[in-house]
mmCIF file of C-alpha atoms and ligand atoms in Angstrom:
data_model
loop_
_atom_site.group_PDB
_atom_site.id
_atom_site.type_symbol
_atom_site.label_atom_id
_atom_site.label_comp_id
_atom_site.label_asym_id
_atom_site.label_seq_id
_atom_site.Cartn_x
_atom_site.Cartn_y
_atom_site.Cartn_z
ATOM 1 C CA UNK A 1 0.000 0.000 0.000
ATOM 2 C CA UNK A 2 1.486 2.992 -1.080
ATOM 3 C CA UNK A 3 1.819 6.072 1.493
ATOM 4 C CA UNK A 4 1.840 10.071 1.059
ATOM 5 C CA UNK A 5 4.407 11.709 3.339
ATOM 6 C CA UNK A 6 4.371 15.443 3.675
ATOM 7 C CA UNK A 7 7.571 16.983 2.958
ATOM 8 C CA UNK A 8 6.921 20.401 4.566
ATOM 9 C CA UNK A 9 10.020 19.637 7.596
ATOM 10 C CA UNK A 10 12.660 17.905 6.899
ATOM 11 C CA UNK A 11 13.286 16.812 10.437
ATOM 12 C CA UNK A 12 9.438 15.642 11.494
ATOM 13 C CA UNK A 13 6.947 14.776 8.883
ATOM 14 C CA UNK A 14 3.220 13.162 8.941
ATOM 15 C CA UNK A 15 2.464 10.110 6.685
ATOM 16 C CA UNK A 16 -1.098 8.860 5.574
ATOM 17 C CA UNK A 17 -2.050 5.588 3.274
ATOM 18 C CA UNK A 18 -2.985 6.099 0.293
ATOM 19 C CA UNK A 19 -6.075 3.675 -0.125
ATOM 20 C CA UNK A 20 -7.403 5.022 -3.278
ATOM 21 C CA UNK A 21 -5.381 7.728 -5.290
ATOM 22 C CA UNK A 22 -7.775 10.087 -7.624
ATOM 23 C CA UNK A 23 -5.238 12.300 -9.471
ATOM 24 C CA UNK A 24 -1.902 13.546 -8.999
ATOM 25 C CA UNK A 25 -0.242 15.301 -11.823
ATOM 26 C CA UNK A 26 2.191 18.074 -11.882
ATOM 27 C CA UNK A 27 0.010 21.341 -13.048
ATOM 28 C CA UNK A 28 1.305 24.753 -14.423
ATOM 29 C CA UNK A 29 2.217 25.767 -11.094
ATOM 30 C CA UNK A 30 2.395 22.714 -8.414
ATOM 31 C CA UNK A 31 2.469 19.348 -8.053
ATOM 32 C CA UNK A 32 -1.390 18.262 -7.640
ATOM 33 C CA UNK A 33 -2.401 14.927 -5.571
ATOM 34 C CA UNK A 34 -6.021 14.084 -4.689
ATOM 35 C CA UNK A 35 -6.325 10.468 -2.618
ATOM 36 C CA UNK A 36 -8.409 8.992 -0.284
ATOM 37 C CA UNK A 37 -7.633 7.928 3.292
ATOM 38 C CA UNK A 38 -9.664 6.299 5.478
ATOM 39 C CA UNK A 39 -9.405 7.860 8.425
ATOM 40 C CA UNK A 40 -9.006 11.606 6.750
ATOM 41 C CA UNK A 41 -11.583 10.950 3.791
ATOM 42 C CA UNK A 42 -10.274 12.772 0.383
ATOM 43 C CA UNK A 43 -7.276 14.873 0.766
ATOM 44 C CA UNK A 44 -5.594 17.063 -1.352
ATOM 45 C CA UNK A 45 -1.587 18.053 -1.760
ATOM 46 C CA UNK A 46 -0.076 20.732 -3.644
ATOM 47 C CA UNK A 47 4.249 20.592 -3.599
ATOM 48 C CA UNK A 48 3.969 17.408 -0.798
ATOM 49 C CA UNK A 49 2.234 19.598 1.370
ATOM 50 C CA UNK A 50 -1.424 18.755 2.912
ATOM 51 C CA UNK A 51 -3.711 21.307 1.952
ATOM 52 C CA UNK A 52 -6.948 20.092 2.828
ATOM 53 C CA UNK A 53 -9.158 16.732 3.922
ATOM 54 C CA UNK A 54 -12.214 16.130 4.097
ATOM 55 C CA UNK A 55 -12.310 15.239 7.754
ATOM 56 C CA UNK A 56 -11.308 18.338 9.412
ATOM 57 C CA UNK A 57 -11.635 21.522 6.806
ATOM 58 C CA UNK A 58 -14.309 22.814 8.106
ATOM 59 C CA UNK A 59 -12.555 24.096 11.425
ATOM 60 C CA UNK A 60 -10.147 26.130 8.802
ATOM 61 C CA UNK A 61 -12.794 27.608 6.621
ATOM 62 C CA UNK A 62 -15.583 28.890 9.305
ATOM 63 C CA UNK A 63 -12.762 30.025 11.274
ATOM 64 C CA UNK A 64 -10.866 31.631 8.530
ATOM 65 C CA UNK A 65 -14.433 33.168 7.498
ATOM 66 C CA UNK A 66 -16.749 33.692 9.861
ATOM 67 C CA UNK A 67 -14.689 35.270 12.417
ATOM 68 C CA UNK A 68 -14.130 38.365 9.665
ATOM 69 C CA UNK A 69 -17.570 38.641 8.916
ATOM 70 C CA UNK A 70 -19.270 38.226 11.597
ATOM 71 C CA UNK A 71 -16.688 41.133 13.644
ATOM 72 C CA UNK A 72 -17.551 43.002 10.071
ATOM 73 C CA UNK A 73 -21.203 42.148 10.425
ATOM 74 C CA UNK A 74 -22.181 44.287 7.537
ATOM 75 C CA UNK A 75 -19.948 42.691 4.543
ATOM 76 C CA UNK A 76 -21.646 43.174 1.021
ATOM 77 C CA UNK A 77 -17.938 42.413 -1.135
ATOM 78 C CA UNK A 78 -16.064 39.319 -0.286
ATOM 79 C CA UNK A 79 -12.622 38.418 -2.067
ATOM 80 C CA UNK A 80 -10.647 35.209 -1.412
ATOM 81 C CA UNK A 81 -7.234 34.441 -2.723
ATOM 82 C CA UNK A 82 -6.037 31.271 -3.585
ATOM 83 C CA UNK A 83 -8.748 29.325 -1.587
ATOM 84 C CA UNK A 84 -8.724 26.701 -4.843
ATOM 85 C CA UNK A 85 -10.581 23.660 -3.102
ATOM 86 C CA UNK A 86 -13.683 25.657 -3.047
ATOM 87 C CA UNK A 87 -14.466 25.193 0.883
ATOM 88 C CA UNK A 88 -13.792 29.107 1.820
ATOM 89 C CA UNK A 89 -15.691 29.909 -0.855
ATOM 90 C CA UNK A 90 -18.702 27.482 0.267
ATOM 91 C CA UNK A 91 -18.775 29.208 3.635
ATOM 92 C CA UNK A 92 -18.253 32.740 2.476
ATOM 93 C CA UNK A 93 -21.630 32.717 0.148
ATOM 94 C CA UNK A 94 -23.828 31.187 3.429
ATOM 95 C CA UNK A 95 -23.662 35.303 4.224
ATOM 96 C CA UNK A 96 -26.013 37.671 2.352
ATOM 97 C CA UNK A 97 -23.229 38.929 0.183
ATOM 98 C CA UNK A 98 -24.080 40.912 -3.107
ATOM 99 C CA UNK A 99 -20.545 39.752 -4.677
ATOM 100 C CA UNK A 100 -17.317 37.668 -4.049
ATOM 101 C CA UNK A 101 -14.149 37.278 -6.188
ATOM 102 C CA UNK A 102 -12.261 34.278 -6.070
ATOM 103 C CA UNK A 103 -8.359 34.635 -7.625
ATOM 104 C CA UNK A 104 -6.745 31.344 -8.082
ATOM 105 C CA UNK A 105 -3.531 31.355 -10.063
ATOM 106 C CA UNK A 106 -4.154 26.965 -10.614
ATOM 107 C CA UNK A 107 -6.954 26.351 -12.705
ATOM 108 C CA UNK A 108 -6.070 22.951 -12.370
ATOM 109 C CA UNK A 109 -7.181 23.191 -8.471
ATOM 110 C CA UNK A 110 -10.106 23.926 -9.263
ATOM 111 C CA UNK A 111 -11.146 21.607 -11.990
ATOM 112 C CA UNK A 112 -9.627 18.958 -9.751
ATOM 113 C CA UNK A 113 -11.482 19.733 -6.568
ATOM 114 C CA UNK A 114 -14.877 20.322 -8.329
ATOM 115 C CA UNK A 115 -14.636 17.116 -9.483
ATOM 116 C CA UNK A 116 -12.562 14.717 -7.316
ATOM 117 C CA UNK A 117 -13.401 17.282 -3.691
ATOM 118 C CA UNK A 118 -16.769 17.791 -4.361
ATOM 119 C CA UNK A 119 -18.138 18.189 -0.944
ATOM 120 C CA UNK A 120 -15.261 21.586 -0.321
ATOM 121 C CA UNK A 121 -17.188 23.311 -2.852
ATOM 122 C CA UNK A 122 -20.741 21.939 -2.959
ATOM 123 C CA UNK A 123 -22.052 23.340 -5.812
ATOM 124 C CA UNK A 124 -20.498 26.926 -4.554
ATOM 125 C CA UNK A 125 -18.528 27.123 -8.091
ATOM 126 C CA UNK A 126 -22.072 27.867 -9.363
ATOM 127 C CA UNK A 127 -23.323 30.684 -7.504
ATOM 128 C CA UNK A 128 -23.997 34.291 -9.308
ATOM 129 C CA UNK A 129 -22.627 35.854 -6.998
ATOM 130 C CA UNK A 130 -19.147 34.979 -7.850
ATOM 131 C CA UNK A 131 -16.285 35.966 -10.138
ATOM 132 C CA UNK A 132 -13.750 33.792 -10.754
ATOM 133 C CA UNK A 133 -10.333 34.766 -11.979
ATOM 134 C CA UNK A 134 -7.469 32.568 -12.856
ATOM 135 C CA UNK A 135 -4.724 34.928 -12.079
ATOM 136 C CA UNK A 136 -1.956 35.289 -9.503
ATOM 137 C CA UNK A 137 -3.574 36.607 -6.304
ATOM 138 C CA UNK A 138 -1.094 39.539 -5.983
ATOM 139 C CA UNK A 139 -1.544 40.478 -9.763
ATOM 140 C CA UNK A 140 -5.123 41.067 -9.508
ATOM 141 C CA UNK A 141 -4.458 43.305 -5.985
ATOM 142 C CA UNK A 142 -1.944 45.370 -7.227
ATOM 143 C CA UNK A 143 -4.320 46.091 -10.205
ATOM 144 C CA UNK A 144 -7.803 45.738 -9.514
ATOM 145 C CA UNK A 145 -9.713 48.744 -8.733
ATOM 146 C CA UNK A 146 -12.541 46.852 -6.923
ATOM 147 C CA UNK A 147 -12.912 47.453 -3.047
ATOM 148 C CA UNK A 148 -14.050 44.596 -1.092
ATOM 149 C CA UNK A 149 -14.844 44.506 2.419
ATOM 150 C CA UNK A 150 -13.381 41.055 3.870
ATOM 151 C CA UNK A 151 -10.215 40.092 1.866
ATOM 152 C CA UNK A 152 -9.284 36.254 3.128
ATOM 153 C CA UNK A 153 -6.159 35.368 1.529
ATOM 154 C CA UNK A 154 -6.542 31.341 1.618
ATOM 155 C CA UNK A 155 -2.779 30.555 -0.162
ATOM 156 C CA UNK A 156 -0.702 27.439 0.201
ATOM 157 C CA UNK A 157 2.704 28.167 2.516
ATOM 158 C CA UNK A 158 5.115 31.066 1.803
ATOM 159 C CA UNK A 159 7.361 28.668 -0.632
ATOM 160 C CA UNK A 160 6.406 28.562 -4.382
ATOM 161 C CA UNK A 161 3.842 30.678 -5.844
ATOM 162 C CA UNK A 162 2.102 31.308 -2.389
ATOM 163 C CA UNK A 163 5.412 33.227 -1.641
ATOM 164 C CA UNK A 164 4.243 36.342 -2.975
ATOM 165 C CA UNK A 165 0.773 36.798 -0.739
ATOM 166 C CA UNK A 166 3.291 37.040 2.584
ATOM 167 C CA UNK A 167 5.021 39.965 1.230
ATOM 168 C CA UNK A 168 4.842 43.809 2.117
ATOM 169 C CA UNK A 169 3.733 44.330 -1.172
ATOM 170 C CA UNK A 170 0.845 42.084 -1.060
ATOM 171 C CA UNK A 171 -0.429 43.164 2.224
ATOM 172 C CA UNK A 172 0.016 47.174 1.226
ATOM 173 C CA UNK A 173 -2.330 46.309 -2.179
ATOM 174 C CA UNK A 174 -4.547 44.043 -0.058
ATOM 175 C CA UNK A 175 -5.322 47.129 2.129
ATOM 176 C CA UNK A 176 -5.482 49.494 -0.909
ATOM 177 C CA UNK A 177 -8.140 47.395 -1.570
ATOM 178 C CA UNK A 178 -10.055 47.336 1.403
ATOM 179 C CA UNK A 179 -13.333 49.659 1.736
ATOM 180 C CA UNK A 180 -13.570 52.032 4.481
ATOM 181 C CA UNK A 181 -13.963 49.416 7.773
ATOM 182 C CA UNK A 182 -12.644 46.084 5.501
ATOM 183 C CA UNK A 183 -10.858 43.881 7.036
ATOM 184 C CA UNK A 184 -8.088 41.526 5.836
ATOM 185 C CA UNK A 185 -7.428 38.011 7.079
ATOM 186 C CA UNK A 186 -4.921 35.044 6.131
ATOM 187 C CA UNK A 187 -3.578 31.452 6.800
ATOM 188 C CA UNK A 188 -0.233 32.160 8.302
ATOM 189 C CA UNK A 189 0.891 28.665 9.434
ATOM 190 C CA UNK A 190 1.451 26.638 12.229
ATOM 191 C CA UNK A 191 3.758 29.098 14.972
ATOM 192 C CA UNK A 192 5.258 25.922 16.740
ATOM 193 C CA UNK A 193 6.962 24.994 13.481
ATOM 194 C CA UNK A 194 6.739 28.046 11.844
ATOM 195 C CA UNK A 195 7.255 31.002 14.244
ATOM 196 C CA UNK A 196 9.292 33.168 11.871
ATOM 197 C CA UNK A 197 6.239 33.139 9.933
ATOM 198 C CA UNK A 198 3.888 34.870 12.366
ATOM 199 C CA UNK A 199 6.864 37.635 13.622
ATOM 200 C CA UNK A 200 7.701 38.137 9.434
ATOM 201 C CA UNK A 201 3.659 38.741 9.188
ATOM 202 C CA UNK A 202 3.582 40.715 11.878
ATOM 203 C CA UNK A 203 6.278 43.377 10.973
ATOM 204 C CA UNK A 204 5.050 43.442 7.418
ATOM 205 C CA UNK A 205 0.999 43.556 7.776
ATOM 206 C CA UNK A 206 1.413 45.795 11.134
ATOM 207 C CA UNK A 207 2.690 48.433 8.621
ATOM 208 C CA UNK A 208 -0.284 48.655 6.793
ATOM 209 C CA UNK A 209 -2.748 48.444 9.899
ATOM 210 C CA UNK A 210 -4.234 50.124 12.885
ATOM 211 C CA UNK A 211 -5.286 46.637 14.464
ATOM 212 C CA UNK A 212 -2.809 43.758 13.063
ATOM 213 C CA UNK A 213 -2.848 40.278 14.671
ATOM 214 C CA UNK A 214 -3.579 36.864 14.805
ATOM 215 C CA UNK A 215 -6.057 34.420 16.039
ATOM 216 C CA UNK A 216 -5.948 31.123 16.056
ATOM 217 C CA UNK A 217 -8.093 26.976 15.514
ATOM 218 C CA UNK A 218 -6.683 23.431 15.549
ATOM 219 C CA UNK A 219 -6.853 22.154 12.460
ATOM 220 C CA UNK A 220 -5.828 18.300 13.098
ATOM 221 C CA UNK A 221 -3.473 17.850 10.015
ATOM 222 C CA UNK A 222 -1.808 21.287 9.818
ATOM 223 C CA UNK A 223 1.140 19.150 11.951
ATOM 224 C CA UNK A 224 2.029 21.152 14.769
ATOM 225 C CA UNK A 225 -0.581 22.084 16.359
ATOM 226 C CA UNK A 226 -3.181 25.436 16.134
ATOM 227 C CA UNK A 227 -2.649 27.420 13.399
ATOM 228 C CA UNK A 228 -2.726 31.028 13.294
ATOM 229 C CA UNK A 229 -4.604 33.443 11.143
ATOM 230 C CA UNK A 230 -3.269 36.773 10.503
ATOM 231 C CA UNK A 231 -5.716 40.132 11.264
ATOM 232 C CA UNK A 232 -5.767 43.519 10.034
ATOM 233 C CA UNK A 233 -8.026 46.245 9.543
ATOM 234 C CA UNK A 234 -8.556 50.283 10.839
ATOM 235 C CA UNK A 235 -11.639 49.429 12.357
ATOM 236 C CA UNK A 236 -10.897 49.295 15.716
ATOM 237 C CA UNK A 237 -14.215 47.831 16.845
ATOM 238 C CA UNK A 238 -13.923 44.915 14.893
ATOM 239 C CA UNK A 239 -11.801 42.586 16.720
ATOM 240 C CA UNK A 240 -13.488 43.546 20.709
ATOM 241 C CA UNK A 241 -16.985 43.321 19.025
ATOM 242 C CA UNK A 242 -18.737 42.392 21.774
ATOM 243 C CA UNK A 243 -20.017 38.450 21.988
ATOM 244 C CA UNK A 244 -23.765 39.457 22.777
ATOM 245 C CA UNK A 245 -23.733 41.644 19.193
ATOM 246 C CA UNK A 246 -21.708 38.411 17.618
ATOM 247 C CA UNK A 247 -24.208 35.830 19.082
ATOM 248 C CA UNK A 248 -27.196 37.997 17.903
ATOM 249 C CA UNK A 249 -25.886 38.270 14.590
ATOM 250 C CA UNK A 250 -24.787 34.608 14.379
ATOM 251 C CA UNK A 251 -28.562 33.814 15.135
ATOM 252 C CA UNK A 252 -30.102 35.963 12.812
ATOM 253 C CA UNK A 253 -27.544 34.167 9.870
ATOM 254 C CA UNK A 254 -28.672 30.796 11.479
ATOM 255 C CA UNK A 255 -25.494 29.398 9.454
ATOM 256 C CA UNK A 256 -24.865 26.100 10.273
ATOM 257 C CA UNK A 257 -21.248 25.260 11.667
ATOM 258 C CA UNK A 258 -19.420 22.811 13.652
ATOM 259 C CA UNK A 259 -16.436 24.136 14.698
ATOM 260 C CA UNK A 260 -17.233 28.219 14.585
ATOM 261 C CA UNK A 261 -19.185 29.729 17.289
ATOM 262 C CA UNK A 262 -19.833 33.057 18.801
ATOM 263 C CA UNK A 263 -17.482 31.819 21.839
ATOM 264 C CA UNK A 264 -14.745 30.399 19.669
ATOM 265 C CA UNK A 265 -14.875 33.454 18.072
ATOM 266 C CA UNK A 266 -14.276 35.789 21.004
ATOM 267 C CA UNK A 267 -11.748 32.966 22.489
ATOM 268 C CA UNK A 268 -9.341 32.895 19.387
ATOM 269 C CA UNK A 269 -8.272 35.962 19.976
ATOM 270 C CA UNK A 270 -6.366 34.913 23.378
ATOM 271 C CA UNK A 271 -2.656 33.568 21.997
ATOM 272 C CA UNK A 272 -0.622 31.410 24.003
ATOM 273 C CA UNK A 273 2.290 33.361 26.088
ATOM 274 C CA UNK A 274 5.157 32.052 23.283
ATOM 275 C CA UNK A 275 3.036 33.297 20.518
ATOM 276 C CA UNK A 276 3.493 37.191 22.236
ATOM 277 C CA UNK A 277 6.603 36.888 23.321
ATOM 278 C CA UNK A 278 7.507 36.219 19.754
ATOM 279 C CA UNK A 279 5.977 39.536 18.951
ATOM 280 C CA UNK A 280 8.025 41.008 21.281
ATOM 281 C CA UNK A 281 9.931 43.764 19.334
ATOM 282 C CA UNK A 282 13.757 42.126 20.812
ATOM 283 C CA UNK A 283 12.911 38.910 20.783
HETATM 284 N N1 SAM B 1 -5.689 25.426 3.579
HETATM 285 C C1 SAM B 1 -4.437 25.484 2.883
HETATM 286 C C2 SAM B 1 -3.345 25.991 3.774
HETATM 287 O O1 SAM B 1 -3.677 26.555 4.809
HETATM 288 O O2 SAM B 1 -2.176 25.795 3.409
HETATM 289 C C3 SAM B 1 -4.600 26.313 1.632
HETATM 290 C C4 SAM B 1 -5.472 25.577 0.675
HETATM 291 S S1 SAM B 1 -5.789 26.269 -0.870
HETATM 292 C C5 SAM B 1 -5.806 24.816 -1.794
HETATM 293 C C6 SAM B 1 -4.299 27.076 -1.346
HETATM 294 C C7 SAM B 1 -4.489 27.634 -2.745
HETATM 295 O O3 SAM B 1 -3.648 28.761 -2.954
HETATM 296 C C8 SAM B 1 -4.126 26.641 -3.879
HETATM 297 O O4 SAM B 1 -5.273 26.392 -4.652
HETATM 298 C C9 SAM B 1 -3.051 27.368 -4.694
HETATM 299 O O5 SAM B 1 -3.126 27.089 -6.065
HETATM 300 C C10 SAM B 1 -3.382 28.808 -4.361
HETATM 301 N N2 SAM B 1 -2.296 29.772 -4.565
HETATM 302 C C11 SAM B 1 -0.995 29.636 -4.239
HETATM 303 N N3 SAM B 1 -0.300 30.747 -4.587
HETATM 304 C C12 SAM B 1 -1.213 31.613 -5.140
HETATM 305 C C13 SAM B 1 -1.121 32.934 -5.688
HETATM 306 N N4 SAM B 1 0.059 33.581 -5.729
HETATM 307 N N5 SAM B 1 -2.249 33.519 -6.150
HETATM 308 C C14 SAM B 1 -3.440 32.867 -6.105
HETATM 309 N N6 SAM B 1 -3.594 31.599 -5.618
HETATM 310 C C15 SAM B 1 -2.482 30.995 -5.126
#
């Protein structure tokens, strides 16, 4: 039986069976695999790295969505980057959005996932509501003249053509971006393996932000434990919105999650103690 091991470390690594393999082919931009696991359901890889399964995306995408929208609580123009599997996207349209851009530079992703993921999307590829562009996510920001007001920048890790959407530039355009009040959010890795990542986000985004920084979910086969996702917006009422006005909202939506909640919201704000000391400015 043939295995998939992730080659993200070089000194620790995760390893799942490959019980039935769907596709794997090397695409314009990254090498593609899409296999089932019995324990994970399907999952998919881009460059040996896990992306997604079936068994536990839905902590990243409500988290990595509903958190911003819900502390917007008024959002009419949604754009995701990257985000190729289709489950952000499938969570960002439950909201009564008038319009949500998708940029993808991998077409490939997303022919793949509609077809071998279905259940990430769920039809979402479909909706009216949405433009999608094949392009490279910091392309379309540096030259777009839309204005959205929740940016969620859903990219693979800062090696390869993710690179780009950790970079001053990108997070500078990203906020150019932004309407009045918008608020941008990312994937920004795993901080016990990948700690430079967080302080590198935070000296870059803080730049661009009045409120810049990071909560955080366990999502099972992002190896290292919680992840963290990066924040930034001017509105400073976003990120203390109080839970009462969250829960209310959350009700009114009557969105149906299981991982997100009003609580979870509120609580993934608090960051362990290593986490800020990291942020320290000498450390
Ligand atoms: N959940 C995953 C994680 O946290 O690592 C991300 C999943 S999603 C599949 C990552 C997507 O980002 C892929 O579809 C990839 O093609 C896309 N991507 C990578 N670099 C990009 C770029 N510069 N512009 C737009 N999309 C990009």
């Amino acid at each position: 039986m043939k295995h998939f091991k992730e080659t993200l470390y070089d000194s620790v690594c995760q390893e799942y069976r490959i019980d039935k393999l769907y596709f794997e082919s090397k695409t314009e931009h990254q090498h593609l695999m899409i296999f089932h696991n019995a324990q994970l359901g399907r999952v998919m890889t881009l460059d040996g790295i896990v992306q997604t399964t079936e068994a536990d995306e839905f902590i990243y995408h409500e988290m990595l969505t509903h958190v911003p929208m819900l502390a917007h609580g008024a959002a009419k123009r949604v754009l995701i980057i990257g985000g190729g599997d289709g489950g952000m996207l499938r969570e960002a349209i439950k909201h009564p959005i008038e319009h949500i851009t998708q940029v993808e530079i991998d077409e490939a992703v997303v022919e793949m996932a509609i077809k071998y993921l279905p259940n990430h999307s769920a039809g979402a590829y479909n909706d009216k509501r949405l433009n999608l562009v094949i392009d490279d996510g910091i392309e379309f920001v540096k030259n777009t003249d839309e204005k959205f007001d929740v940016i969620i920048s859903d990219s693979t890790d800062p090696i390869g053509p993710g690179e780009v959407l950790f970079t001053d530039n990108f997070y500078a355009q990203a906020k150019r971006c932004l309407n009045p009040g918008g608020i941008l959010v990312t994937q920004n890795g795993v901080p016990f393996f990948q700690k430079d990542e967080v302080k590198t986000t935070f000296q870059r985004m803080g730049q661009q932000f009045a409120d810049m920084g990071f909560y955080c979910a366990p999502i099972p086969t992002y190896y290292g434990g919680f992840m963290t996702f990066a924040w930034g917006t001017d509105n400073n009422d976003a990120r203390d919105k109080p839970l009462a006005e969250i829960s209310q909202q959350f009700e009114q939506l009557n969105i149906k999650t299981r991982y997100y909640n009003p609580a979870i919201h509120q609580a993934s704000f608090a960051l362990p103690q290593y986490i800020l000391d990291a942020l320290k400015p000498t450390s």
